[in-house]
Short mmCIF file of C-alpha atoms and ligand atoms in Angstrom, two decimals:
data_model
loop_
_atom_site.label_atom_id
_atom_site.label_comp_id
_atom_site.label_asym_id
_atom_site.label_seq_id
_atom_site.Cartn_x
_atom_site.Cartn_y
_atom_site.Cartn_z
CA MET A 1 -35.36 27.54 -19.59
CA SER A 2 -32.36 26.57 -17.32
CA ARG A 3 -32.43 25.59 -13.80
CA ALA A 4 -29.24 26.13 -12.32
CA LEU A 5 -27.68 24.12 -9.39
CA THR A 6 -24.41 24.50 -7.80
CA VAL A 7 -22.70 20.99 -5.99
CA ALA A 8 -20.14 19.47 -4.55
CA ALA A 9 -18.56 16.50 -3.94
CA GLY A 10 -17.00 16.82 -0.32
CA GLN A 11 -14.08 14.33 -0.65
CA LEU A 12 -12.45 13.33 3.06
CA GLY A 13 -8.93 12.81 3.46
CA PRO A 14 -8.46 9.46 6.17
CA ILE A 15 -9.95 9.35 9.26
CA GLU A 16 -8.27 7.50 12.25
CA ARG A 17 -9.56 5.57 15.06
CA ALA A 18 -8.41 8.30 17.43
CA ASP A 19 -9.99 11.06 15.69
CA GLY A 20 -13.17 11.72 17.69
CA ARG A 21 -16.55 12.78 15.99
CA PRO A 22 -15.88 16.59 17.03
CA SER A 23 -12.26 16.91 14.78
CA VAL A 24 -14.60 14.71 12.21
CA VAL A 25 -17.32 16.98 12.34
CA ALA A 26 -15.03 20.20 12.26
CA ARG A 27 -13.58 18.81 8.74
CA LEU A 28 -16.72 18.90 7.56
CA ILE A 29 -18.44 22.00 8.55
CA ALA A 30 -14.66 23.50 7.07
CA LEU A 31 -15.77 21.69 3.79
CA LEU A 32 -19.51 23.45 4.26
CA GLU A 33 -18.29 26.86 4.40
CA ARG A 34 -16.02 26.78 1.74
CA ALA A 35 -18.76 25.28 -0.44
CA LYS A 36 -21.00 28.43 0.74
CA ALA A 37 -18.23 30.43 -0.40
CA ALA A 38 -18.23 28.37 -3.79
CA GLY A 39 -21.79 29.28 -4.39
CA CYS A 40 -22.66 25.45 -3.69
CA ALA A 41 -26.38 24.87 -2.46
CA LEU A 42 -25.69 21.18 -2.15
CA VAL A 43 -23.01 18.89 -0.89
CA ALA A 44 -22.10 15.17 -1.42
CA PHE A 45 -20.07 13.73 1.73
CA PRO A 46 -18.56 10.03 1.51
CA GLU A 47 -19.71 6.76 3.14
CA MET A 48 -19.51 6.59 6.73
CA ALA A 49 -17.83 9.99 7.00
CA LEU A 50 -18.04 10.03 10.65
CA THR A 51 -15.53 7.24 11.10
CA PRO A 52 -12.94 5.12 9.66
CA PHE A 53 -13.93 2.44 7.44
CA PHE A 54 -14.07 -0.50 10.09
CA PRO A 55 -15.39 -3.23 8.52
CA ARG A 56 -12.27 -4.28 6.97
CA ARG A 57 -11.31 -5.32 10.07
CA LEU A 58 -12.53 -8.26 13.23
CA VAL A 59 -13.75 -5.82 15.69
CA GLU A 60 -14.28 -7.63 18.72
CA ASP A 61 -14.50 -4.85 21.29
CA ASP A 62 -18.46 -4.26 21.81
CA GLU A 63 -17.57 -0.95 23.35
CA GLU A 64 -15.78 -0.03 20.68
CA LEU A 65 -18.03 -1.05 17.89
CA ALA A 66 -20.55 0.67 19.08
CA GLY A 67 -18.50 3.70 19.43
CA TYR A 68 -18.81 3.71 15.34
CA PHE A 69 -22.87 3.71 15.46
CA GLU A 70 -25.16 6.61 15.66
CA SER A 71 -28.39 5.43 17.51
CA GLU A 72 -29.72 9.14 16.20
CA MET A 73 -29.07 11.71 13.50
CA PRO A 74 -28.66 14.70 14.43
CA GLY A 75 -27.40 13.39 17.82
CA PRO A 76 -25.24 15.55 20.13
CA GLU A 77 -21.76 15.54 18.04
CA THR A 78 -23.32 15.98 14.92
CA ARG A 79 -26.05 18.71 15.80
CA PRO A 80 -22.96 21.71 14.99
CA LEU A 81 -22.71 20.04 11.35
CA PHE A 82 -26.77 20.71 10.89
CA GLN A 83 -26.39 23.99 12.47
CA ALA A 84 -23.76 25.15 10.31
CA ALA A 85 -26.17 23.85 7.19
CA ALA A 86 -29.00 26.03 8.36
CA ASP A 87 -26.66 29.08 9.30
CA LEU A 88 -24.90 28.78 5.74
CA GLN A 89 -28.21 27.70 4.10
CA VAL A 90 -25.97 24.92 2.48
CA GLY A 91 -27.39 20.98 2.80
CA PHE A 92 -25.68 18.14 2.37
CA ALA A 93 -26.03 14.35 2.17
CA LEU A 94 -24.00 12.41 4.94
CA GLY A 95 -22.93 8.62 5.34
CA TYR A 96 -23.32 7.05 8.58
CA CYS A 97 -23.42 4.44 10.48
CA GLU A 98 -26.60 3.80 11.70
CA ARG A 99 -28.12 1.73 14.96
CA ALA A 100 -32.02 1.25 14.76
CA ARG A 101 -34.81 -0.21 16.47
CA GLN A 102 -37.30 -2.59 14.69
CA ASN A 103 -40.16 -3.97 16.58
CA GLY A 104 -37.84 -4.06 20.13
CA LEU A 105 -34.82 -5.81 17.65
CA GLU A 106 -31.46 -3.57 17.36
CA ARG A 107 -30.88 -3.30 13.94
CA PHE A 108 -27.62 -1.89 11.98
CA PHE A 109 -27.44 -0.03 8.43
CA ASN A 110 -25.10 1.76 6.23
CA SER A 111 -27.30 4.62 5.96
CA ALA A 112 -27.17 8.23 4.70
CA VAL A 113 -29.59 10.97 5.42
CA LEU A 114 -29.89 14.27 2.97
CA VAL A 115 -30.63 17.43 4.87
CA GLY A 116 -31.83 20.74 3.10
CA PRO A 117 -30.57 23.96 3.32
CA ASP A 118 -32.75 24.52 7.28
CA GLY A 119 -30.59 21.71 8.76
CA ALA A 120 -33.47 19.44 8.55
CA VAL A 121 -33.55 15.72 7.89
CA ILE A 122 -34.72 15.46 4.24
CA GLY A 123 -34.76 11.51 4.29
CA LYS A 124 -32.68 8.80 5.06
CA TYR A 125 -31.58 5.53 2.76
CA ARG A 126 -29.98 2.65 3.57
CA LYS A 127 -27.34 0.77 1.24
CA VAL A 128 -28.78 -2.03 -0.17
CA HIS A 129 -25.72 -3.55 -1.85
CA VAL A 130 -23.70 -5.10 0.91
CA PRO A 131 -20.48 -6.70 -0.31
CA GLY A 132 -17.94 -8.95 1.52
CA THR A 133 -17.87 -11.79 3.51
CA ARG A 134 -19.71 -11.91 7.06
CA ASP A 135 -16.20 -14.20 7.93
CA PRO A 136 -12.87 -13.38 7.38
CA VAL A 137 -11.25 -14.93 4.16
CA PRO A 138 -8.54 -17.00 5.21
CA GLY A 139 -4.92 -15.18 4.02
CA LEU A 140 -6.44 -12.39 2.65
CA PRO A 141 -4.49 -9.43 4.45
CA VAL A 142 -7.36 -6.62 3.98
CA GLN A 143 -10.91 -8.40 5.04
CA HIS A 144 -14.11 -6.61 3.76
CA MET A 145 -16.74 -7.82 5.98
CA GLU A 146 -20.04 -5.29 5.79
CA PRO A 147 -22.53 -8.17 6.16
CA ARG A 148 -21.14 -8.79 9.35
CA TYR A 149 -22.28 -5.38 10.97
CA PHE A 150 -24.86 -4.40 8.89
CA SER A 151 -28.10 -5.39 7.59
CA ASP A 152 -29.42 -5.07 3.77
CA GLY A 153 -31.25 -1.98 3.42
CA ASP A 154 -34.82 -1.72 3.98
CA LEU A 155 -35.96 1.47 2.37
CA GLY A 156 -35.50 0.90 -1.65
CA PHE A 157 -34.40 3.73 -3.41
CA PRO A 158 -36.22 6.17 -2.02
CA VAL A 159 -36.07 10.20 -4.10
CA TRP A 160 -37.19 13.23 -2.25
CA PRO A 161 -37.85 16.66 -4.17
CA ALA A 162 -35.04 18.64 -2.92
CA PHE A 163 -33.12 21.63 -4.09
CA GLY A 164 -35.25 22.20 -7.40
CA SER A 165 -34.66 19.24 -8.41
CA ARG A 166 -35.41 15.48 -7.26
CA ILE A 167 -32.83 13.64 -5.51
CA GLY A 168 -32.04 9.56 -4.71
CA LEU A 169 -28.72 8.69 -2.66
CA ALA A 170 -26.67 5.40 -3.09
CA ILE A 171 -23.75 3.97 -1.60
CA CYS A 172 -20.51 2.81 -2.85
CA ASN A 173 -20.91 -0.92 -3.68
CA ASP A 174 -24.30 0.64 -5.07
CA ARG A 175 -22.85 2.33 -7.58
CA ARG A 176 -21.32 -0.56 -9.68
CA TRP A 177 -25.13 -1.67 -10.39
CA PRO A 178 -27.59 -0.76 -13.04
CA GLU A 179 -30.61 -1.20 -11.16
CA THR A 180 -29.27 1.46 -8.41
CA TYR A 181 -29.63 4.23 -10.99
CA ARG A 182 -32.30 2.67 -13.10
CA LEU A 183 -34.53 2.42 -10.21
CA LEU A 184 -33.92 5.79 -8.66
CA ARG A 185 -34.55 7.31 -12.41
CA LEU A 186 -37.97 5.35 -12.66
CA ALA A 187 -38.83 6.96 -9.75
CA GLY A 188 -38.01 10.28 -10.58
CA ALA A 189 -34.42 11.13 -10.23
CA GLU A 190 -32.60 13.67 -12.04
CA LEU A 191 -29.61 13.81 -9.19
CA LEU A 192 -27.74 11.31 -7.51
CA LEU A 193 -25.80 11.74 -4.54
CA ILE A 194 -22.94 8.53 -4.14
CA GLY A 195 -20.57 8.49 -0.70
CA TYR A 196 -17.87 5.48 -0.87
CA ASN A 197 -15.08 4.17 0.84
CA THR A 198 -13.51 2.02 -1.90
CA PRO A 199 -9.88 0.54 -1.85
CA ALA A 200 -7.45 1.86 -4.16
CA HIS A 201 -5.91 -2.22 -4.25
CA LEU A 202 -7.63 -5.56 -4.16
CA PRO A 203 -5.71 -7.76 -2.27
CA ASP A 204 -7.48 -11.18 -3.99
CA ALA A 205 -7.65 -9.59 -7.90
CA PRO A 206 -4.81 -7.52 -8.25
CA TRP A 207 -4.62 -8.02 -11.83
CA GLN A 208 -7.60 -5.66 -11.59
CA ASN A 209 -5.34 -2.67 -9.94
CA ASP A 210 -4.65 -0.55 -13.04
CA LEU A 211 -8.46 -0.42 -13.27
CA ARG A 212 -9.73 0.69 -10.14
CA GLY A 213 -10.30 4.32 -11.12
CA PHE A 214 -11.46 3.02 -14.58
CA HIS A 215 -14.11 0.63 -13.11
CA HIS A 216 -15.18 3.24 -10.27
CA ARG A 217 -16.44 5.68 -13.32
CA LEU A 218 -17.52 3.24 -16.09
CA PRO A 219 -20.87 2.21 -14.43
CA MET A 220 -21.26 6.11 -13.29
CA GLN A 221 -21.21 7.49 -16.48
CA ALA A 222 -22.86 4.59 -17.86
CA GLY A 223 -25.57 4.89 -15.10
CA ALA A 224 -26.16 9.31 -15.78
CA TYR A 225 -26.19 8.47 -19.54
CA GLN A 226 -28.54 5.60 -19.78
CA ASN A 227 -30.72 7.52 -17.27
CA SER A 228 -30.19 10.83 -18.07
CA LEU A 229 -29.06 11.64 -14.50
CA PHE A 230 -26.54 13.74 -12.55
CA VAL A 231 -23.89 11.68 -10.39
CA VAL A 232 -22.15 13.30 -7.59
CA ALA A 233 -19.26 10.92 -5.94
CA ALA A 234 -17.84 11.50 -3.08
CA ALA A 235 -14.48 9.24 -1.70
CA LYS A 236 -13.21 9.30 1.91
CA ALA A 237 -9.68 8.73 0.11
CA GLY A 238 -5.94 8.53 1.11
CA VAL A 239 -4.68 6.15 3.44
CA GLU A 240 -7.05 5.25 6.24
CA GLU A 241 -5.85 2.23 9.05
CA GLY A 242 -2.99 1.46 6.71
CA VAL A 243 -5.28 0.83 3.57
CA GLU A 244 -5.08 3.14 0.53
CA MET A 245 -8.03 4.29 -0.38
CA LEU A 246 -9.18 5.31 -4.09
CA ALA A 247 -10.25 8.99 -4.40
CA GLU A 248 -11.07 10.46 -7.68
CA SER A 249 -13.95 12.44 -6.34
CA CYS A 250 -16.20 13.39 -9.14
CA VAL A 251 -19.44 15.16 -10.88
CA ILE A 252 -20.58 13.56 -14.01
CA ALA A 253 -23.78 14.82 -16.39
CA PRO A 254 -26.72 13.45 -18.28
CA SER A 255 -23.85 13.02 -21.05
CA GLY A 256 -21.61 10.59 -19.39
CA GLU A 257 -19.31 13.41 -19.75
CA LEU A 258 -17.42 14.50 -16.18
CA LEU A 259 -18.06 17.99 -15.37
CA ALA A 260 -15.04 17.89 -12.43
CA GLN A 261 -13.00 15.32 -10.53
CA ALA A 262 -10.68 16.02 -7.54
CA GLU A 263 -7.02 16.54 -7.50
CA GLY A 264 -5.91 15.23 -4.52
CA VAL A 265 -6.41 12.43 -1.46
CA GLY A 266 -7.32 14.68 1.24
CA ASP A 267 -10.11 17.14 1.82
CA GLU A 268 -11.50 18.70 -1.00
CA LEU A 269 -14.15 20.12 -2.58
CA VAL A 270 -15.03 19.22 -6.38
CA VAL A 271 -17.38 22.03 -7.44
CA ALA A 272 -19.63 21.79 -10.65
CA ARG A 273 -22.45 24.06 -12.01
CA LEU A 274 -25.10 21.91 -13.03
CA ASP A 275 -28.21 22.90 -15.52
CA LEU A 276 -31.01 20.51 -14.21
CA GLU A 277 -32.65 21.26 -17.20
CA MET A 278 -29.77 18.83 -18.83
CA ALA A 279 -31.53 15.41 -17.60
CA GLU A 280 -34.67 16.25 -18.86
CA ARG A 281 -33.52 17.04 -22.01
CA TYR A 282 -31.64 13.46 -22.28
CA ARG A 283 -34.43 12.17 -20.62
CA ARG A 284 -37.02 13.18 -23.29
CA PHE A 285 -34.64 12.45 -26.21
CA LEU A 286 -33.68 9.36 -25.36
CA ASP A 287 -37.46 8.37 -24.81
CA LEU A 288 -36.47 7.02 -21.44
CA GLU A 289 -39.88 5.53 -20.31
CA GLY A 290 -41.04 4.49 -23.87
CA SER A 291 -43.40 1.81 -23.39
CA ARG A 292 -42.39 0.29 -26.97
CA ARG A 293 -39.25 -1.28 -25.02
CA SER A 294 -40.54 -2.75 -22.74
CA GLU A 295 -42.85 -4.86 -25.19
CA ALA A 296 -39.81 -5.65 -27.45
CA TYR A 297 -38.16 -7.43 -24.76
CA GLY A 298 -40.80 -10.23 -24.47
CA PRO A 299 -41.24 -12.87 -21.79
CA ILE A 300 -38.06 -12.36 -19.81
CA ALA A 301 -36.06 -16.22 -20.31
CA ALA A 302 -34.92 -18.21 -17.81
CA PRO A 303 -31.37 -19.08 -17.98
CA THR A 304 -30.23 -21.92 -20.58
CA ARG A 305 -27.32 -23.04 -18.45
N1 CDT B 401 -17.80 0.26 0.59
C1 CDT B 401 -17.73 -0.42 -0.21
O1 CDT B 401 -18.69 -0.64 -0.90
N2 CDT B 401 -16.75 -0.90 -1.30
C2 CDT B 401 -16.90 -1.68 -1.95
C3 CDT B 401 -15.96 -2.79 -2.03
C4 CDT B 401 -15.58 -3.86 -1.57
S1 CDT B 401 -14.51 -4.91 -1.94
C5 CDT B 401 -15.43 -6.33 -1.69
C6 CDT B 401 -16.83 -1.04 -3.55
O2 CDT B 401 -17.50 -1.02 -4.34
O3 CDT B 401 -16.19 0.10 -3.73
#
Protein backbone atom coordinates (compact mmCIF):
# COMPACT_ATOMS: atom_id res chain seq x y z
CA MET A 1 0.00 0.00 0.00
CA SER A 2 1.38 3.42 -0.77
CA ARG A 3 0.75 6.43 1.46
CA ALA A 4 1.57 9.48 -0.65
CA LEU A 5 2.32 12.94 0.72
CA THR A 6 3.59 15.82 -1.38
CA VAL A 7 5.73 18.19 0.68
CA ALA A 8 7.98 21.17 0.07
CA ALA A 9 10.84 23.02 1.64
CA GLY A 10 9.80 26.68 1.49
CA GLN A 11 13.22 28.30 1.16
CA LEU A 12 13.41 32.02 1.91
CA GLY A 13 15.86 34.55 0.60
CA PRO A 14 17.28 37.07 3.09
CA ILE A 15 15.14 39.14 5.47
CA GLU A 16 16.50 42.57 6.31
CA ARG A 17 15.90 44.50 9.54
CA ALA A 18 13.74 47.08 7.77
CA ASP A 19 11.40 44.38 6.36
CA GLY A 20 8.30 44.40 8.53
CA ARG A 21 6.32 41.26 9.41
CA PRO A 22 3.62 42.04 6.80
CA SER A 23 6.09 41.83 3.90
CA VAL A 24 7.63 38.60 5.22
CA VAL A 25 4.19 37.08 5.87
CA ALA A 26 3.21 38.01 2.28
CA ARG A 27 6.28 36.10 0.99
CA LEU A 28 5.33 33.07 3.11
CA ILE A 29 1.75 33.19 1.81
CA ALA A 30 3.03 33.39 -1.79
CA LEU A 31 5.04 30.21 -1.17
CA LEU A 32 1.97 28.51 0.35
CA GLU A 33 -0.05 29.45 -2.77
CA ARG A 34 2.65 28.00 -5.02
CA ALA A 35 2.70 24.90 -2.82
CA LYS A 36 -1.05 24.49 -3.29
CA ALA A 37 -0.64 24.77 -7.08
CA ALA A 38 2.10 22.10 -6.93
CA GLY A 39 -0.17 19.72 -5.02
CA CYS A 40 1.65 20.02 -1.67
CA ALA A 41 -0.10 19.31 1.63
CA LEU A 42 2.72 20.62 3.82
CA VAL A 43 5.52 23.21 3.60
CA ALA A 44 8.55 23.47 5.90
CA PHE A 45 9.72 27.06 6.36
CA PRO A 46 13.13 28.06 7.79
CA GLU A 47 14.36 28.75 11.30
CA MET A 48 13.56 32.36 12.31
CA ALA A 49 11.41 32.74 9.23
CA LEU A 50 9.97 36.11 10.30
CA THR A 51 13.14 38.07 11.07
CA PRO A 52 16.80 38.40 10.16
CA PHE A 53 19.12 36.01 12.01
CA PHE A 54 20.07 38.70 14.56
CA PRO A 55 22.23 36.54 16.95
CA ARG A 56 25.21 37.19 14.71
CA ARG A 57 25.50 40.62 16.36
CA LEU A 58 25.03 42.39 19.71
CA VAL A 59 21.55 43.85 19.91
CA GLU A 60 21.75 46.45 22.67
CA ASP A 61 18.52 48.30 21.95
CA ASP A 62 15.73 46.64 24.00
CA GLU A 63 13.02 47.80 21.65
CA GLU A 64 14.82 46.38 18.64
CA LEU A 65 15.37 43.07 20.46
CA ALA A 66 11.75 42.82 21.59
CA GLY A 67 10.73 43.35 17.97
CA TYR A 68 12.28 40.03 16.94
CA PHE A 69 10.13 37.96 19.34
CA GLU A 70 6.54 36.66 19.19
CA SER A 71 4.62 36.39 22.46
CA GLU A 72 1.74 34.55 20.76
CA MET A 73 1.53 32.33 17.72
CA PRO A 74 -0.42 33.25 15.76
CA GLY A 75 -0.36 36.90 16.75
CA PRO A 76 -2.00 39.82 14.95
CA GLU A 77 0.71 40.04 12.28
CA THR A 78 1.11 36.31 11.63
CA ARG A 79 -2.62 35.43 11.64
CA PRO A 80 -2.97 36.04 7.85
CA LEU A 81 -0.51 33.18 7.26
CA PHE A 82 -2.60 30.82 9.39
CA GLN A 83 -5.75 31.98 7.60
CA ALA A 84 -4.08 31.36 4.22
CA ALA A 85 -3.18 27.83 5.36
CA ALA A 86 -6.82 27.17 6.25
CA ASP A 87 -8.10 28.70 2.98
CA LEU A 88 -5.63 26.68 0.90
CA GLN A 89 -5.71 23.61 3.16
CA VAL A 90 -1.94 23.48 3.16
CA GLY A 91 -0.14 23.05 6.49
CA PHE A 92 3.28 24.39 7.40
CA ALA A 93 6.10 24.41 9.93
CA LEU A 94 7.38 27.86 10.87
CA GLY A 95 10.49 28.83 12.83
CA TYR A 96 10.29 31.96 14.98
CA CYS A 97 11.67 33.60 18.12
CA GLU A 98 9.40 32.83 21.06
CA ARG A 99 8.88 34.97 24.15
CA ALA A 100 7.22 32.79 26.83
CA ARG A 101 6.07 33.30 30.42
CA GLN A 102 6.93 30.43 32.77
CA ASN A 103 6.25 30.63 36.51
CA GLY A 104 6.03 34.41 36.32
CA LEU A 105 9.37 34.67 34.47
CA GLU A 106 10.04 35.65 30.88
CA ARG A 107 11.93 33.08 28.81
CA PHE A 108 13.11 33.17 25.23
CA PHE A 109 13.36 30.23 22.86
CA ASN A 110 14.28 29.51 19.26
CA SER A 111 11.04 27.71 18.38
CA ALA A 112 8.95 26.25 15.58
CA VAL A 113 5.28 25.35 15.28
CA LEU A 114 3.62 22.69 13.16
CA VAL A 115 0.33 23.92 11.71
CA GLY A 116 -2.39 21.72 10.22
CA PRO A 117 -4.34 22.20 6.97
CA ASP A 118 -7.09 23.85 9.04
CA GLY A 119 -4.67 26.60 10.11
CA ALA A 120 -4.58 25.39 13.74
CA VAL A 121 -1.37 24.79 15.70
CA ILE A 122 -0.68 21.06 16.13
CA GLY A 123 2.39 21.43 18.33
CA LYS A 124 5.51 23.37 19.19
CA TYR A 125 9.21 22.49 19.36
CA ARG A 126 11.98 24.50 21.05
CA LYS A 127 15.54 24.19 19.68
CA VAL A 128 17.62 21.90 21.89
CA HIS A 129 21.10 22.46 20.42
CA VAL A 130 21.58 26.23 20.77
CA PRO A 131 25.05 26.90 19.31
CA GLY A 132 27.62 29.66 19.70
CA THR A 133 28.74 31.86 22.59
CA ARG A 134 27.05 34.21 25.06
CA ASP A 135 29.60 36.93 24.53
CA PRO A 136 31.32 38.10 21.36
CA VAL A 137 34.52 36.22 20.47
CA PRO A 138 37.28 38.85 20.10
CA GLY A 139 38.42 39.31 16.52
CA LEU A 140 35.60 37.38 14.84
CA PRO A 141 34.04 39.46 12.05
CA VAL A 142 30.73 37.53 12.29
CA GLN A 143 29.60 36.23 15.67
CA HIS A 144 27.14 33.47 16.57
CA MET A 145 25.56 34.30 19.95
CA GLU A 146 22.38 32.26 20.19
CA PRO A 147 22.97 31.41 23.92
CA ARG A 148 22.87 35.14 24.63
CA TYR A 149 19.30 35.35 23.36
CA PHE A 150 17.78 31.87 23.81
CA SER A 151 17.42 29.22 26.51
CA ASP A 152 17.88 25.57 25.58
CA GLY A 153 14.64 23.96 24.47
CA ASP A 154 12.67 22.29 27.26
CA LEU A 155 10.10 20.30 25.30
CA GLY A 156 12.26 17.36 24.20
CA PHE A 157 11.62 16.07 20.67
CA PRO A 158 7.85 15.66 20.36
CA VAL A 159 6.24 13.70 17.53
CA TRP A 160 2.70 14.39 16.28
CA PRO A 161 0.39 12.22 14.19
CA ALA A 162 -0.49 14.51 11.30
CA PHE A 163 -0.79 14.61 7.49
CA GLY A 164 -1.22 10.81 7.44
CA SER A 165 2.25 10.50 8.94
CA ARG A 166 4.10 11.06 12.23
CA ILE A 167 6.01 14.30 12.22
CA GLY A 168 8.82 15.82 14.28
CA LEU A 169 10.59 19.17 14.07
CA ALA A 170 14.21 20.19 14.50
CA ILE A 171 15.99 23.51 14.12
CA CYS A 172 19.27 24.15 12.33
CA ASN A 173 22.17 23.00 14.56
CA ASP A 174 19.97 20.11 15.81
CA ARG A 175 20.49 18.48 12.41
CA ARG A 176 24.17 17.93 13.05
CA TRP A 177 23.63 15.53 16.02
CA PRO A 178 22.59 11.86 15.83
CA GLU A 179 20.39 12.09 18.97
CA THR A 180 17.95 14.34 17.15
CA TYR A 181 17.09 11.69 14.56
CA ARG A 182 17.31 8.75 16.98
CA LEU A 183 15.05 10.24 19.65
CA LEU A 184 12.51 11.33 17.07
CA ARG A 185 12.51 7.94 15.37
CA LEU A 186 12.22 6.06 18.67
CA ALA A 187 9.18 8.27 19.40
CA GLY A 188 7.71 7.13 16.07
CA ALA A 189 8.59 9.94 13.66
CA GLU A 190 8.82 9.09 9.96
CA LEU A 191 9.02 12.67 8.64
CA LEU A 192 11.33 15.34 10.07
CA LEU A 193 11.03 19.01 9.12
CA ILE A 194 14.13 21.16 9.69
CA GLY A 195 14.56 24.91 9.25
CA TYR A 196 18.02 26.48 9.25
CA ASN A 197 20.13 29.66 9.03
CA THR A 198 23.62 28.40 8.23
CA PRO A 199 26.48 30.74 7.33
CA ALA A 200 28.09 29.76 4.01
CA HIS A 201 31.54 30.54 5.44
CA LEU A 202 33.09 30.07 8.87
CA PRO A 203 35.39 33.01 9.72
CA ASP A 204 36.96 31.00 12.58
CA ALA A 205 37.43 27.83 10.47
CA PRO A 206 37.93 28.86 6.83
CA TRP A 207 39.50 25.44 6.15
CA GLN A 208 35.95 24.06 6.25
CA ASN A 209 34.47 26.54 3.80
CA ASP A 210 34.55 24.17 0.81
CA LEU A 211 32.74 21.54 2.89
CA ARG A 212 29.79 23.64 4.11
CA GLY A 213 27.26 22.07 1.74
CA PHE A 214 28.66 18.58 2.34
CA HIS A 215 28.56 19.00 6.14
CA HIS A 216 24.99 20.28 5.82
CA ARG A 217 23.78 17.20 3.90
CA LEU A 218 26.01 14.51 5.46
CA PRO A 219 24.29 14.27 8.89
CA MET A 220 20.82 14.62 7.37
CA GLN A 221 21.38 11.90 4.77
CA ALA A 222 22.99 9.64 7.39
CA GLY A 223 20.28 10.48 9.96
CA ALA A 224 17.56 9.72 7.41
CA TYR A 225 19.09 6.37 6.43
CA GLN A 226 20.10 5.25 9.92
CA ASN A 227 16.62 6.04 11.27
CA SER A 228 14.37 5.28 8.28
CA LEU A 229 13.07 8.86 8.09
CA PHE A 230 12.20 11.41 5.47
CA VAL A 231 13.86 14.81 6.02
CA VAL A 232 12.71 18.13 4.60
CA ALA A 233 15.24 20.93 5.19
CA ALA A 234 14.45 24.60 4.49
CA ALA A 235 17.07 27.37 4.38
CA LYS A 236 17.05 31.06 4.94
CA ALA A 237 19.48 31.76 2.12
CA GLY A 238 21.30 34.51 0.27
CA VAL A 239 23.13 37.51 1.70
CA GLU A 240 21.38 38.71 4.86
CA GLU A 241 22.74 41.67 6.83
CA GLY A 242 25.96 41.28 4.84
CA VAL A 243 26.41 37.58 5.70
CA GLU A 244 26.20 34.90 3.01
CA MET A 245 23.89 32.07 4.06
CA LEU A 246 23.92 28.52 2.73
CA ALA A 247 20.92 27.72 0.52
CA GLU A 248 20.68 24.06 -0.60
CA SER A 249 17.23 23.36 0.86
CA CYS A 250 16.42 19.74 0.14
CA VAL A 251 14.24 16.69 0.64
CA ILE A 252 15.88 13.37 1.63
CA ALA A 253 14.44 9.84 1.54
CA PRO A 254 14.91 7.06 4.14
CA SER A 255 17.37 5.55 1.66
CA GLY A 256 19.56 8.60 2.31
CA GLU A 257 19.05 9.75 -1.28
CA LEU A 258 18.36 13.37 -2.19
CA LEU A 259 14.89 13.60 -3.73
CA ALA A 260 14.98 17.33 -4.50
CA GLN A 261 17.28 20.28 -3.94
CA ALA A 262 17.01 24.08 -4.30
CA GLU A 263 18.52 25.65 -7.39
CA GLY A 264 18.82 29.24 -6.20
CA VAL A 265 19.40 31.38 -3.12
CA GLY A 266 16.06 33.20 -2.97
CA ASP A 267 12.44 32.36 -2.16
CA GLU A 268 11.94 28.94 -3.72
CA LEU A 269 9.74 25.92 -3.31
CA VAL A 270 11.52 22.55 -3.34
CA VAL A 271 8.86 19.91 -3.92
CA ALA A 272 8.93 16.13 -3.52
CA ARG A 273 6.25 13.46 -3.53
CA LEU A 274 6.88 11.02 -0.68
CA ASP A 275 5.78 7.42 -0.48
CA LEU A 276 5.59 7.30 3.32
CA GLU A 277 5.58 3.49 3.28
CA MET A 278 9.24 3.72 2.30
CA ALA A 279 10.01 4.77 5.90
CA GLU A 280 8.23 1.68 7.16
CA ARG A 281 9.97 -0.60 4.64
CA TYR A 282 13.41 0.67 5.69
CA ARG A 283 12.50 0.50 9.39
CA ARG A 284 11.55 -3.16 9.06
CA PHE A 285 14.54 -4.02 6.85
CA LEU A 286 17.02 -2.42 9.29
CA ASP A 287 15.19 -3.90 12.30
CA LEU A 288 15.50 -0.44 13.78
CA GLU A 289 14.32 -1.22 17.29
CA GLY A 290 15.89 -4.73 17.36
CA SER A 291 16.57 -5.70 20.97
CA ARG A 292 19.67 -7.73 20.04
CA ARG A 293 21.48 -4.47 19.33
CA SER A 294 21.21 -2.98 22.81
CA GLU A 295 22.22 -6.36 24.30
CA ALA A 296 25.36 -6.33 22.15
CA TYR A 297 26.36 -2.86 23.34
CA GLY A 298 26.99 -4.08 26.90
CA PRO A 299 27.52 -1.54 29.64
CA ILE A 300 28.62 1.84 28.34
CA ALA A 301 32.30 2.21 29.31
CA ALA A 302 33.65 5.38 30.88
CA PRO A 303 36.15 7.23 28.67
CA THR A 304 39.72 6.11 29.37
CA ARG A 305 41.56 9.37 28.79
N1 LIG B 1 21.41 28.67 13.30
C1 LIG B 1 22.27 27.67 13.56
O1 LIG B 1 22.04 26.83 14.41
N2 LIG B 1 23.41 27.68 12.82
C2 LIG B 1 24.48 26.75 13.04
C3 LIG B 1 25.78 27.46 12.84
C4 LIG B 1 26.51 27.53 14.08
S1 LIG B 1 28.06 28.34 13.84
C5 LIG B 1 28.54 28.52 15.48
C6 LIG B 1 24.46 25.55 12.11
O2 LIG B 1 24.74 24.44 12.60
O3 LIG B 1 24.22 25.70 10.92
